[in-house]
Amino acid sequence: HPVSEQADGAGLVAEARQEQQASAKVRNEPLIYAAAIGERKTVVLPDSTRVTLNSGAKLILSDEFNVHERRVDLDGEAFFEVFRNPAKIFTVCCRDNEYIVRGTSFNVSSYANDRFSIVTLVTGRLEARVHEDVIMMKPGDELRIDRNMNQITKQTVDVSSSANWRDGGQLSFSSLPLKYVASQLSHKYNVRINVHSSIEDIVYDGRLDRESLQDALRLISMTAPVPLSITEFKGEYYISRKSARQ
């Protein structure tokens, strides 16, 4: 699928104003920004916050956005550059989790159907509220949330690679479960990739750039810590541990 970019600069601001005016005509209607499959889309919100949406991501603003506070709902992956306004708190909601922003740039990957959510803070401060836990993040911190296991881990990462997808669709993985890697590939290439339950928690380190789907899967199978077998059936891909006979 071709990858497109929205124009930036003055064009983005003008687009945001037009959308804001259109939404004002029909009150009580949410304002929705969405990136199509295979597209990366950059938008400027009515408060001047800049958001880049990854493939298939959707951002929803209520008609009360920027009145008393700034709350948005995200399904997917996005990079936020939040306009600083201490008088109006900016909050990103991802299902059961909330991220309260203090003039911050950060990356969130939280697709509704995915097992894992990952938040990486680049600049500023971020307060993560995950179920009953409140976690303060500083630049360089990455929060990984496993919904199935109800686990939360925080670690320090190289933030320069956390949002490489914005620049040509590059994907970087640092000790991430194979299930998460497959989910990211599914969103990028718009295909279903299944990982056998016996290997879905095996961690993978690697980087993918502009490879085709077949080349990306071949590279993963060659560089994973265990031998992998990848098969295709009726348009879906299946990753399993390679047997001794193969």
PDB file of C-alpha atoms in Angstrom:
ATOM      1  CA  HIS A   1       0.000   0.000   0.000  1.00  0.00           C
ATOM      2  CA  PRO A   2       1.368   3.467  -0.776  1.00  0.00           C
ATOM      3  CA  VAL A   3       2.196   5.647   2.181  1.00  0.00           C
ATOM      4  CA  SER A   4       1.049   9.267   2.044  1.00  0.00           C
ATOM      5  CA  GLU A   5       1.843  12.289   4.169  1.00  0.00           C
ATOM      6  CA  GLN A   6      -0.378  15.303   4.787  1.00  0.00           C
ATOM      7  CA  ALA A   7       1.092  18.717   4.042  1.00  0.00           C
ATOM      8  CA  ASP A   8       2.514  20.500   7.048  1.00  0.00           C
ATOM      9  CA  GLY A   9       3.055  24.108   8.117  1.00  0.00           C
ATOM     10  CA  ALA A  10       0.405  26.614   7.165  1.00  0.00           C
ATOM     11  CA  GLY A  11      -1.643  24.005   5.355  1.00  0.00           C
ATOM     12  CA  LEU A  12      -2.026  21.952   8.524  1.00  0.00           C
ATOM     13  CA  VAL A  13      -3.125  24.955  10.558  1.00  0.00           C
ATOM     14  CA  ALA A  14      -5.647  25.974   7.894  1.00  0.00           C
ATOM     15  CA  GLU A  15      -6.986  22.425   7.739  1.00  0.00           C
ATOM     16  CA  ALA A  16      -7.367  22.296  11.510  1.00  0.00           C
ATOM     17  CA  ARG A  17      -9.262  25.577  11.553  1.00  0.00           C
ATOM     18  CA  GLN A  18     -11.611  24.431   8.793  1.00  0.00           C
ATOM     19  CA  GLU A  19     -12.353  21.185  10.597  1.00  0.00           C
ATOM     20  CA  GLN A  20     -12.857  23.029  13.882  1.00  0.00           C
ATOM     21  CA  GLN A  21     -15.335  25.422  12.251  1.00  0.00           C
ATOM     22  CA  ALA A  22     -17.196  22.559  10.605  1.00  0.00           C
ATOM     23  CA  SER A  23     -17.493  20.689  13.890  1.00  0.00           C
ATOM     24  CA  ALA A  24     -18.762  23.814  15.643  1.00  0.00           C
ATOM     25  CA  LYS A  25     -21.762  23.904  13.305  1.00  0.00           C
ATOM     26  CA  VAL A  26     -22.930  20.543  14.537  1.00  0.00           C
ATOM     27  CA  ARG A  27     -22.470  20.553  18.303  1.00  0.00           C
ATOM     28  CA  ASN A  28     -22.423  17.341  20.292  1.00  0.00           C
ATOM     29  CA  GLU A  29     -20.751  15.622  17.349  1.00  0.00           C
ATOM     30  CA  PRO A  30     -17.236  14.261  17.996  1.00  0.00           C
ATOM     31  CA  LEU A  31     -14.369  15.321  15.767  1.00  0.00           C
ATOM     32  CA  ILE A  32     -12.632  12.263  14.323  1.00  0.00           C
ATOM     33  CA  TYR A  33      -9.195  12.080  12.703  1.00  0.00           C
ATOM     34  CA  ALA A  34      -8.245   8.797  11.051  1.00  0.00           C
ATOM     35  CA  ALA A  35      -5.337   7.401   9.042  1.00  0.00           C
ATOM     36  CA  ALA A  36      -6.207   4.888   6.361  1.00  0.00           C
ATOM     37  CA  ILE A  37      -4.440   1.546   6.171  1.00  0.00           C
ATOM     38  CA  GLY A  38      -0.955   2.152   4.776  1.00  0.00           C
ATOM     39  CA  GLU A  39      -1.135   5.892   5.480  1.00  0.00           C
ATOM     40  CA  ARG A  40       0.613   8.158   7.964  1.00  0.00           C
ATOM     41  CA  LYS A  41      -1.352  11.326   8.654  1.00  0.00           C
ATOM     42  CA  THR A  42      -0.309  14.461  10.521  1.00  0.00           C
ATOM     43  CA  VAL A  43      -2.987  16.768  11.917  1.00  0.00           C
ATOM     44  CA  VAL A  44      -3.048  19.899  14.076  1.00  0.00           C
ATOM     45  CA  LEU A  45      -5.753  19.877  16.751  1.00  0.00           C
ATOM     46  CA  PRO A  46      -7.796  22.981  17.622  1.00  0.00           C
ATOM     47  CA  ASP A  47      -5.417  23.706  20.561  1.00  0.00           C
ATOM     48  CA  SER A  48      -2.358  23.633  18.222  1.00  0.00           C
ATOM     49  CA  THR A  49      -1.243  20.168  19.406  1.00  0.00           C
ATOM     50  CA  ARG A  50       0.363  18.273  16.534  1.00  0.00           C
ATOM     51  CA  VAL A  51      -0.418  14.542  16.152  1.00  0.00           C
ATOM     52  CA  THR A  52       0.960  12.041  13.651  1.00  0.00           C
ATOM     53  CA  LEU A  53      -1.281   8.992  13.212  1.00  0.00           C
ATOM     54  CA  ASN A  54       0.105   5.651  12.088  1.00  0.00           C
ATOM     55  CA  SER A  55      -1.635   3.217   9.731  1.00  0.00           C
ATOM     56  CA  GLY A  56      -5.217   2.467  10.784  1.00  0.00           C
ATOM     57  CA  ALA A  57      -5.132   4.764  13.831  1.00  0.00           C
ATOM     58  CA  LYS A  58      -8.139   6.839  14.927  1.00  0.00           C
ATOM     59  CA  LEU A  59      -8.269   9.870  17.236  1.00  0.00           C
ATOM     60  CA  ILE A  60     -11.590  11.155  18.634  1.00  0.00           C
ATOM     61  CA  LEU A  61     -12.234  14.574  20.188  1.00  0.00           C
ATOM     62  CA  SER A  62     -15.527  15.466  21.852  1.00  0.00           C
ATOM     63  CA  ASP A  63     -17.233  18.762  21.062  1.00  0.00           C
ATOM     64  CA  GLU A  64     -16.092  19.938  24.525  1.00  0.00           C
ATOM     65  CA  PHE A  65     -12.413  19.590  23.622  1.00  0.00           C
ATOM     66  CA  ASN A  66     -10.380  22.639  24.682  1.00  0.00           C
ATOM     67  CA  VAL A  67     -13.296  24.207  26.580  1.00  0.00           C
ATOM     68  CA  HIS A  68     -12.251  23.311  30.125  1.00  0.00           C
ATOM     69  CA  GLU A  69      -9.840  20.469  29.432  1.00  0.00           C
ATOM     70  CA  ARG A  70      -8.350  18.569  26.512  1.00  0.00           C
ATOM     71  CA  ARG A  71      -9.295  14.867  26.363  1.00  0.00           C
ATOM     72  CA  VAL A  72      -8.797  12.650  23.331  1.00  0.00           C
ATOM     73  CA  ASP A  73      -9.495   8.962  22.703  1.00  0.00           C
ATOM     74  CA  LEU A  74      -6.920   6.981  20.723  1.00  0.00           C
ATOM     75  CA  ASP A  75      -7.261   3.616  18.999  1.00  0.00           C
ATOM     76  CA  GLY A  76      -3.967   2.842  17.292  1.00  0.00           C
ATOM     77  CA  GLU A  77      -0.495   4.359  17.273  1.00  0.00           C
ATOM     78  CA  ALA A  78       0.255   8.083  17.326  1.00  0.00           C
ATOM     79  CA  PHE A  79       3.040  10.517  18.129  1.00  0.00           C
ATOM     80  CA  PHE A  80       1.903  13.567  20.112  1.00  0.00           C
ATOM     81  CA  GLU A  81       3.577  16.963  20.321  1.00  0.00           C
ATOM     82  CA  VAL A  82       1.304  18.580  22.883  1.00  0.00           C
ATOM     83  CA  PHE A  83       0.902  22.365  22.943  1.00  0.00           C
ATOM     84  CA  ARG A  84       1.664  23.565  26.459  1.00  0.00           C
ATOM     85  CA  ASN A  85      -1.303  25.051  28.327  1.00  0.00           C
ATOM     86  CA  PRO A  86      -1.183  24.448  32.116  1.00  0.00           C
ATOM     87  CA  ALA A  87      -4.730  25.775  32.467  1.00  0.00           C
ATOM     88  CA  LYS A  88      -6.178  22.940  30.363  1.00  0.00           C
ATOM     89  CA  ILE A  89      -4.885  19.460  31.092  1.00  0.00           C
ATOM     90  CA  PHE A  90      -4.279  17.255  28.041  1.00  0.00           C
ATOM     91  CA  THR A  91      -5.283  13.609  28.536  1.00  0.00           C
ATOM     92  CA  VAL A  92      -4.973  10.703  26.114  1.00  0.00           C
ATOM     93  CA  CYS A  93      -7.411   7.844  26.788  1.00  0.00           C
ATOM     94  CA  CYS A  94      -6.693   4.334  25.500  1.00  0.00           C
ATOM     95  CA  ARG A  95      -9.422   1.952  26.650  1.00  0.00           C
ATOM     96  CA  ASP A  96      -8.851   1.537  30.417  1.00  0.00           C
ATOM     97  CA  ASN A  97      -5.676   3.644  30.523  1.00  0.00           C
ATOM     98  CA  GLU A  98      -5.120   7.389  30.695  1.00  0.00           C
ATOM     99  CA  TYR A  99      -2.007   9.470  30.049  1.00  0.00           C
ATOM    100  CA  ILE A 100      -1.958  12.965  31.535  1.00  0.00           C
ATOM    101  CA  VAL A 101       0.377  15.284  29.696  1.00  0.00           C
ATOM    102  CA  ARG A 102       2.482  18.211  30.896  1.00  0.00           C
ATOM    103  CA  GLY A 103       3.714  19.884  27.700  1.00  0.00           C
ATOM    104  CA  THR A 104       5.094  16.703  26.246  1.00  0.00           C
ATOM    105  CA  SER A 105       6.105  14.761  23.151  1.00  0.00           C
ATOM    106  CA  PHE A 106       5.555  11.019  23.298  1.00  0.00           C
ATOM    107  CA  ASN A 107       4.598   7.936  21.300  1.00  0.00           C
ATOM    108  CA  VAL A 108       1.614   5.683  22.098  1.00  0.00           C
ATOM    109  CA  SER A 109       0.903   2.326  20.483  1.00  0.00           C
ATOM    110  CA  SER A 110      -2.476   1.030  21.688  1.00  0.00           C
ATOM    111  CA  TYR A 111      -4.688  -0.652  19.101  1.00  0.00           C
ATOM    112  CA  ALA A 112      -8.001  -1.831  20.533  1.00  0.00           C
ATOM    113  CA  ASN A 113      -7.529  -5.480  19.574  1.00  0.00           C
ATOM    114  CA  ASP A 114      -3.852  -5.762  20.496  1.00  0.00           C
ATOM    115  CA  ARG A 115      -2.576  -7.491  23.605  1.00  0.00           C
ATOM    116  CA  PHE A 116       0.182  -4.941  24.262  1.00  0.00           C
ATOM    117  CA  SER A 117       0.246  -1.169  24.725  1.00  0.00           C
ATOM    118  CA  ILE A 118       3.533   0.733  24.680  1.00  0.00           C
ATOM    119  CA  VAL A 119       4.094   4.362  25.668  1.00  0.00           C
ATOM    120  CA  THR A 120       7.460   6.091  25.158  1.00  0.00           C
ATOM    121  CA  LEU A 121       8.163   9.556  26.560  1.00  0.00           C
ATOM    122  CA  VAL A 122      10.522  11.741  24.496  1.00  0.00           C
ATOM    123  CA  THR A 123      10.277  15.132  26.239  1.00  0.00           C
ATOM    124  CA  GLY A 124       8.415  16.666  29.182  1.00  0.00           C
ATOM    125  CA  ARG A 125       6.509  14.742  31.849  1.00  0.00           C
ATOM    126  CA  LEU A 126       3.786  12.121  31.624  1.00  0.00           C
ATOM    127  CA  GLU A 127       1.509  10.651  34.270  1.00  0.00           C
ATOM    128  CA  ALA A 128       0.231   7.197  33.305  1.00  0.00           C
ATOM    129  CA  ARG A 129      -2.883   5.847  34.995  1.00  0.00           C
ATOM    130  CA  VAL A 130      -3.168   2.136  34.322  1.00  0.00           C
ATOM    131  CA  HIS A 131      -6.050   0.535  36.228  1.00  0.00           C
ATOM    132  CA  GLU A 132      -5.288   1.411  39.874  1.00  0.00           C
ATOM    133  CA  ASP A 133      -1.626   2.283  39.252  1.00  0.00           C
ATOM    134  CA  VAL A 134      -0.254   5.798  38.781  1.00  0.00           C
ATOM    135  CA  ILE A 135       3.178   5.867  37.137  1.00  0.00           C
ATOM    136  CA  MET A 136       5.251   9.013  36.636  1.00  0.00           C
ATOM    137  CA  MET A 137       7.412   8.986  33.513  1.00  0.00           C
ATOM    138  CA  LYS A 138      10.486  11.002  32.624  1.00  0.00           C
ATOM    139  CA  PRO A 139      12.134  11.411  29.182  1.00  0.00           C
ATOM    140  CA  GLY A 140      13.573   8.107  28.003  1.00  0.00           C
ATOM    141  CA  ASP A 141      11.066   6.010  29.947  1.00  0.00           C
ATOM    142  CA  GLU A 142       9.005   3.393  28.141  1.00  0.00           C
ATOM    143  CA  LEU A 143       5.938   1.761  29.655  1.00  0.00           C
ATOM    144  CA  ARG A 144       4.872  -1.658  28.398  1.00  0.00           C
ATOM    145  CA  ILE A 145       1.428  -2.948  29.318  1.00  0.00           C
ATOM    146  CA  ASP A 146       0.446  -6.587  28.783  1.00  0.00           C
ATOM    147  CA  ARG A 147      -3.360  -6.730  28.981  1.00  0.00           C
ATOM    148  CA  ASN A 148      -3.551 -10.514  29.010  1.00  0.00           C
ATOM    149  CA  MET A 149      -1.095 -10.965  31.875  1.00  0.00           C
ATOM    150  CA  ASN A 150      -2.100  -7.706  33.609  1.00  0.00           C
ATOM    151  CA  GLN A 151       1.578  -6.739  33.790  1.00  0.00           C
ATOM    152  CA  ILE A 152       3.221  -3.321  33.625  1.00  0.00           C
ATOM    153  CA  THR A 153       6.950  -2.812  33.078  1.00  0.00           C
ATOM    154  CA  LYS A 154       8.924   0.425  32.840  1.00  0.00           C
ATOM    155  CA  GLN A 155      12.381   0.683  31.343  1.00  0.00           C
ATOM    156  CA  THR A 156      14.791   3.177  29.812  1.00  0.00           C
ATOM    157  CA  VAL A 157      15.103   3.099  26.022  1.00  0.00           C
ATOM    158  CA  ASP A 158      16.708   4.952  23.138  1.00  0.00           C
ATOM    159  CA  VAL A 159      13.875   7.331  22.246  1.00  0.00           C
ATOM    160  CA  SER A 160      15.410   8.137  18.859  1.00  0.00           C
ATOM    161  CA  SER A 161      13.984   4.863  17.509  1.00  0.00           C
ATOM    162  CA  SER A 162      10.637   4.890  19.336  1.00  0.00           C
ATOM    163  CA  ALA A 163       8.772   6.622  16.519  1.00  0.00           C
ATOM    164  CA  ASN A 164      10.844   5.745  13.464  1.00  0.00           C
ATOM    165  CA  TRP A 165       7.614   4.714  11.760  1.00  0.00           C
ATOM    166  CA  ARG A 166       7.032   8.433  11.094  1.00  0.00           C
ATOM    167  CA  ASP A 167      10.038   8.507   8.747  1.00  0.00           C
ATOM    168  CA  GLY A 168       9.295   6.061   5.978  1.00  0.00           C
ATOM    169  CA  GLY A 169       7.614   3.395   8.065  1.00  0.00           C
ATOM    170  CA  GLN A 170      10.680   1.964   9.785  1.00  0.00           C
ATOM    171  CA  LEU A 171       9.969  -0.375  12.707  1.00  0.00           C
ATOM    172  CA  SER A 172      12.391  -0.890  15.614  1.00  0.00           C
ATOM    173  CA  PHE A 173      12.006  -3.624  18.228  1.00  0.00           C
ATOM    174  CA  SER A 174      14.000  -3.785  21.454  1.00  0.00           C
ATOM    175  CA  SER A 175      13.347  -6.942  23.511  1.00  0.00           C
ATOM    176  CA  LEU A 176       9.685  -6.994  22.494  1.00  0.00           C
ATOM    177  CA  PRO A 177       7.471 -10.108  22.456  1.00  0.00           C
ATOM    178  CA  LEU A 178       7.063 -11.810  19.109  1.00  0.00           C
ATOM    179  CA  LYS A 179       3.288 -11.356  19.421  1.00  0.00           C
ATOM    180  CA  TYR A 180       3.739  -7.570  19.521  1.00  0.00           C
ATOM    181  CA  VAL A 181       6.124  -7.671  16.552  1.00  0.00           C
ATOM    182  CA  ALA A 182       3.526  -9.604  14.546  1.00  0.00           C
ATOM    183  CA  SER A 183       0.812  -7.107  15.506  1.00  0.00           C
ATOM    184  CA  GLN A 184       2.937  -4.192  14.269  1.00  0.00           C
ATOM    185  CA  LEU A 185       3.561  -5.965  10.981  1.00  0.00           C
ATOM    186  CA  SER A 186      -0.170  -6.696  10.656  1.00  0.00           C
ATOM    187  CA  HIS A 187      -0.976  -2.988  10.949  1.00  0.00           C
ATOM    188  CA  LYS A 188       1.782  -1.952   8.558  1.00  0.00           C
ATOM    189  CA  TYR A 189       1.006  -4.459   5.790  1.00  0.00           C
ATOM    190  CA  ASN A 190      -2.748  -4.872   6.409  1.00  0.00           C
ATOM    191  CA  VAL A 191      -2.615  -8.664   6.783  1.00  0.00           C
ATOM    192  CA  ARG A 192      -3.396 -11.087   9.589  1.00  0.00           C
ATOM    193  CA  ILE A 193      -0.299 -12.648  11.167  1.00  0.00           C
ATOM    194  CA  ASN A 194      -0.800 -15.393  13.740  1.00  0.00           C
ATOM    195  CA  VAL A 195       1.858 -16.453  16.246  1.00  0.00           C
ATOM    196  CA  HIS A 196       1.752 -19.871  17.912  1.00  0.00           C
ATOM    197  CA  SER A 197       1.035 -19.527  21.634  1.00  0.00           C
ATOM    198  CA  SER A 198       4.197 -21.450  22.553  1.00  0.00           C
ATOM    199  CA  ILE A 199       6.454 -18.713  21.136  1.00  0.00           C
ATOM    200  CA  GLU A 200       4.403 -15.498  21.354  1.00  0.00           C
ATOM    201  CA  ASP A 201       6.303 -14.292  24.439  1.00  0.00           C
ATOM    202  CA  ILE A 202       9.777 -14.886  23.004  1.00  0.00           C
ATOM    203  CA  VAL A 203      11.504 -11.492  22.837  1.00  0.00           C
ATOM    204  CA  TYR A 204      12.805 -10.131  19.562  1.00  0.00           C
ATOM    205  CA  ASP A 205      15.368  -7.429  18.752  1.00  0.00           C
ATOM    206  CA  GLY A 206      15.635  -6.018  15.284  1.00  0.00           C
ATOM    207  CA  ARG A 207      14.849  -3.293  12.791  1.00  0.00           C
ATOM    208  CA  LEU A 208      12.741  -3.359   9.658  1.00  0.00           C
ATOM    209  CA  ASP A 209      12.860  -0.631   7.056  1.00  0.00           C
ATOM    210  CA  ARG A 210      11.145  -0.733   3.666  1.00  0.00           C
ATOM    211  CA  GLU A 211      11.145  -4.469   3.089  1.00  0.00           C
ATOM    212  CA  SER A 212       8.218  -6.228   1.478  1.00  0.00           C
ATOM    213  CA  LEU A 213       6.096  -8.309   3.843  1.00  0.00           C
ATOM    214  CA  GLN A 214       7.719 -11.524   2.632  1.00  0.00           C
ATOM    215  CA  ASP A 215      11.226 -10.119   3.118  1.00  0.00           C
ATOM    216  CA  ALA A 216      10.306  -8.786   6.580  1.00  0.00           C
ATOM    217  CA  LEU A 217       8.993 -12.175   7.690  1.00  0.00           C
ATOM    218  CA  ARG A 218      12.052 -13.906   6.234  1.00  0.00           C
ATOM    219  CA  LEU A 219      14.355 -11.510   8.125  1.00  0.00           C
ATOM    220  CA  ILE A 220      12.529 -12.138  11.403  1.00  0.00           C
ATOM    221  CA  SER A 221      12.732 -15.899  10.918  1.00  0.00           C
ATOM    222  CA  MET A 222      16.494 -15.615  10.339  1.00  0.00           C
ATOM    223  CA  THR A 223      17.254 -13.312  13.280  1.00  0.00           C
ATOM    224  CA  ALA A 224      14.852 -14.555  15.960  1.00  0.00           C
ATOM    225  CA  PRO A 225      16.429 -16.312  18.985  1.00  0.00           C
ATOM    226  CA  VAL A 226      14.727 -19.593  18.003  1.00  0.00           C
ATOM    227  CA  PRO A 227      14.292 -21.131  14.533  1.00  0.00           C
ATOM    228  CA  LEU A 228      10.955 -20.090  13.076  1.00  0.00           C
ATOM    229  CA  SER A 229       8.698 -21.474  10.391  1.00  0.00           C
ATOM    230  CA  ILE A 230       6.436 -19.074   8.480  1.00  0.00           C
ATOM    231  CA  THR A 231       3.590 -20.358   6.328  1.00  0.00           C
ATOM    232  CA  GLU A 232       0.785 -18.667   4.394  1.00  0.00           C
ATOM    233  CA  PHE A 233      -2.757 -20.004   4.013  1.00  0.00           C
ATOM    234  CA  LYS A 234      -5.654 -18.162   2.374  1.00  0.00           C
ATOM    235  CA  GLY A 235      -4.022 -14.769   2.827  1.00  0.00           C
ATOM    236  CA  GLU A 236      -3.080 -15.255   6.497  1.00  0.00           C
ATOM    237  CA  TYR A 237       0.404 -15.901   7.834  1.00  0.00           C
ATOM    238  CA  TYR A 238       1.333 -18.305  10.619  1.00  0.00           C
ATOM    239  CA  ILE A 239       4.549 -18.163  12.663  1.00  0.00           C
ATOM    240  CA  SER A 240       5.582 -21.242  14.640  1.00  0.00           C
ATOM    241  CA  ARG A 241       8.725 -22.869  15.965  1.00  0.00           C
ATOM    242  CA  LYS A 242      10.560 -24.769  13.240  1.00  0.00           C
ATOM    243  CA  SER A 243      10.601 -28.485  13.867  1.00  0.00           C
ATOM    244  CA  ALA A 244      13.813 -30.520  13.792  1.00  0.00           C
ATOM    245  CA  ARG A 245      12.659 -32.150  10.532  1.00  0.00           C
ATOM    246  CA  GLN A 246      12.365 -28.834   8.679  1.00  0.00           C
TER     247      GLN A 246
END
